[in-house]
Coordinates of C-alpha atoms in Angstrom, one line a residue:
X1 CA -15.2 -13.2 15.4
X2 CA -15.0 -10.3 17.5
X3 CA -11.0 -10.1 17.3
X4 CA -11.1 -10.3 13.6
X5 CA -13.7 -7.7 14.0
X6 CA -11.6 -5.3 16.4
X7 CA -8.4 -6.1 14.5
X8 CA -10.3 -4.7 11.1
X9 CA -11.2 -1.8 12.6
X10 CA -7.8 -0.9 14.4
X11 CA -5.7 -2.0 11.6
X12 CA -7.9 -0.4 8.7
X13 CA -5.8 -1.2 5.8
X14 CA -3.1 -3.3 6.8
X15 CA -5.9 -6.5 6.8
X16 CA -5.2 -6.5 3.7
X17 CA -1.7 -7.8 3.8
X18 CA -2.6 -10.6 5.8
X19 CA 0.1 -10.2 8.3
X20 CA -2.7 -10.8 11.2
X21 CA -0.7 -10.2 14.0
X22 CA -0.3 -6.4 12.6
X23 CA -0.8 -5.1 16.3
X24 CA 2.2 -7.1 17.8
X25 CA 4.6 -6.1 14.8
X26 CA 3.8 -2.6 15.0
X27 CA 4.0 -2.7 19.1
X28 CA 7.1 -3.8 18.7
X29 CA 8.2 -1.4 15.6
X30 CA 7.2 1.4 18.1
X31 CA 9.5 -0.1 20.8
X32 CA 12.3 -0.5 19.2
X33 CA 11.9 2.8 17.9
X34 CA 11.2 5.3 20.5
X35 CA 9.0 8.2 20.5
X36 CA 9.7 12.0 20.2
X37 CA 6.7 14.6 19.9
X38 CA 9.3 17.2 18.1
X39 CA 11.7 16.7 15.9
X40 CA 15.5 15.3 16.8
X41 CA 18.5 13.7 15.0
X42 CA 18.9 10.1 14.8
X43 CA 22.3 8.4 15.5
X44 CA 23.5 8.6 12.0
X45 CA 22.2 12.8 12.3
X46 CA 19.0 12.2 10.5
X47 CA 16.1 14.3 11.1
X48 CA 13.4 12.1 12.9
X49 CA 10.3 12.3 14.5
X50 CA 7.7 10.6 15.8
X51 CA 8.4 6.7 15.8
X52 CA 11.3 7.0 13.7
X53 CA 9.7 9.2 10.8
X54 CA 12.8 10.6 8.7
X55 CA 12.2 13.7 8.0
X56 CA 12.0 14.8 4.5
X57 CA 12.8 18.1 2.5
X58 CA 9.4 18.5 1.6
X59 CA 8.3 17.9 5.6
X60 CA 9.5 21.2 6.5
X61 CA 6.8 21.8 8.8
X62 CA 7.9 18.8 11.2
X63 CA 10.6 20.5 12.2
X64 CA 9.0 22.7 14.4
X65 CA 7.6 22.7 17.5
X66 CA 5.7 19.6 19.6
X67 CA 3.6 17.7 17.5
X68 CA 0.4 15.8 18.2
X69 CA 0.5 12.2 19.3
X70 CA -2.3 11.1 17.0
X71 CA -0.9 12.7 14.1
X72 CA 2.2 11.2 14.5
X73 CA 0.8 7.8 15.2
X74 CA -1.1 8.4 11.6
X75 CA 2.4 9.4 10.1
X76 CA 3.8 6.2 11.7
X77 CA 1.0 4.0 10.2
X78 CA 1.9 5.1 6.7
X79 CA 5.2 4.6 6.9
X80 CA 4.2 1.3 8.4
X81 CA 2.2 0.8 5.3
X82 CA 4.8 1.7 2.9
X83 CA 7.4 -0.7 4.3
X84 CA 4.4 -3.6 4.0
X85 CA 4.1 -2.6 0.9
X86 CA 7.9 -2.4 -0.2
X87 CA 8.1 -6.0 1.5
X88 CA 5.8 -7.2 -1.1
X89 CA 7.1 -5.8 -3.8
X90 CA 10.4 -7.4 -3.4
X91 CA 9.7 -10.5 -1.6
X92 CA 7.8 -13.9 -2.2
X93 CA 5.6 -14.0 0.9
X94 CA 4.5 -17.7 0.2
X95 CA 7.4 -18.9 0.5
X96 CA 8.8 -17.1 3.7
X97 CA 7.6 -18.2 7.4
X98 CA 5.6 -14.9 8.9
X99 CA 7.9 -14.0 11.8
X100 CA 10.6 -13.9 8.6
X101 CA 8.1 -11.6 7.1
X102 CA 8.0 -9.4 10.1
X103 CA 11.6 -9.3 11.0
X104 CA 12.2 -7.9 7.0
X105 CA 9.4 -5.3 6.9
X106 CA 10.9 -4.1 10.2
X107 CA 14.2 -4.0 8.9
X108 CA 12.4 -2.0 5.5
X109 CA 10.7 0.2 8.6
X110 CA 14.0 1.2 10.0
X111 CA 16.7 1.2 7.2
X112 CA 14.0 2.1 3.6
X113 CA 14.0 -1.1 0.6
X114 CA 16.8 0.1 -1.4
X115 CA 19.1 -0.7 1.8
X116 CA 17.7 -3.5 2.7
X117 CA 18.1 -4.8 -0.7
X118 CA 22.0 -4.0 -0.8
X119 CA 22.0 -7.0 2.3
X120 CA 23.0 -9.1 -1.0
X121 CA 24.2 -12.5 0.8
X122 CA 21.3 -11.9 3.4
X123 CA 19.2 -12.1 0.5
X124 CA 20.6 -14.6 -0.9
X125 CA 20.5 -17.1 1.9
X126 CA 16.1 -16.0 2.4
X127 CA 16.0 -17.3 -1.4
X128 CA 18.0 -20.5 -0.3
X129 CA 16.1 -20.8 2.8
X130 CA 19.7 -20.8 5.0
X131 CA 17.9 -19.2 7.7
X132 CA 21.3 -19.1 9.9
X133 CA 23.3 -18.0 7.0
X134 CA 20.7 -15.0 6.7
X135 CA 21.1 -14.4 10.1
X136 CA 24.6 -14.4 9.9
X137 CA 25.0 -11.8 7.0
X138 CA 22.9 -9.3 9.8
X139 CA 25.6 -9.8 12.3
X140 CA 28.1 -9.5 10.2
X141 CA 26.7 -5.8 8.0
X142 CA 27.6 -2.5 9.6
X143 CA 23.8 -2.2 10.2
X144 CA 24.9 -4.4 13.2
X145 CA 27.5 -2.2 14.6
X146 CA 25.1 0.9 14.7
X147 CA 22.2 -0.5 16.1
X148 CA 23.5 -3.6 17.6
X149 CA 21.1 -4.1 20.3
X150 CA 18.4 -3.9 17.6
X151 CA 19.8 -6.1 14.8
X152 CA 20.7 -8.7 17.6
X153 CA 16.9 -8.7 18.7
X154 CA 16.0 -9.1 14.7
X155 CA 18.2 -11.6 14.3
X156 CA 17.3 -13.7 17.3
X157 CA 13.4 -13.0 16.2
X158 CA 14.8 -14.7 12.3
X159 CA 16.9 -17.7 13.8
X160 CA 14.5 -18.9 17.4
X161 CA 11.0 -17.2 16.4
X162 CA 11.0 -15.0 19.3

């Protein structure tokens, strides 16, 4: 009871979603990510900061200067939150295994929905429940060839659970 207790109070709103190992997901969001206290551009020369906050035109004060750890750990909570919430939006959860769930809303985390929704065949094969044709379709995206290390760890997490 206590964990449930201590996971309501770190997680605040994401108990809601029911994804109960929220923590883990988001440790490893923040991993894959990195962290930068002031603002820098991505690989693809997007402005970033924080744990992979894209920077947008009305965000012009982000740009400046350091920036407080525990406001940008709030930032990266929302936009935690709004990939949880684009997941469900678009996606049956009953119907797809929880690490399945995870791997997508981290690949909604990195990339937005309307990219992750362009993964057509990927898509496709989730609905079909072709687990290795789904993982497939991420090797074989250009998603892959810019962050390979990344989509590789996603993909392995989608096919073996890990």
């Amino acid at each position: 009871m206590k964990n449930k207790l201590n996971q309501k109070t770190l997680s605040g709103f994401f108990v809601l979603h029911k994804l109960y190992n929220i923590k883990s997901l988001s440790k490893r969001i923040k991993k894959n990510e990195g962290f930068r206290n002031k603002a820098y551009k991505d690989q693809l020369g997007f402005l970033t900061i924080g744990y992979g906050h894209l920077i947008r035109k009305n965000e012009k004060h982000l740009l400046t200067g350091k920036k407080n750890k525990n406001f940008l750990n709030k930032l990266f909570l929302t936009d935690l939150n709004r990939a949880i919430n684009d997941y469900k939006k678009n996606y049956r959860t009953t119907k797809i295994p929880q690490h399945i769930q995870e791997t997508i809303i981290e690949m909604i985390f990195q990339l937005g929905i309307k990219k992750v929704l362009e993964f057509k065949k990927f898509n496709m094969h989730l609905k079909k429940n072709e687990i290795y044709l789904a993982g497939y379709e991420m090797l074989n995206s250009l998603w892959h060839k810019q962050t390979p290390k990344r989509a590789e760890s996603l993909i392995s997490r989608i096919l073996y659970k890990k």
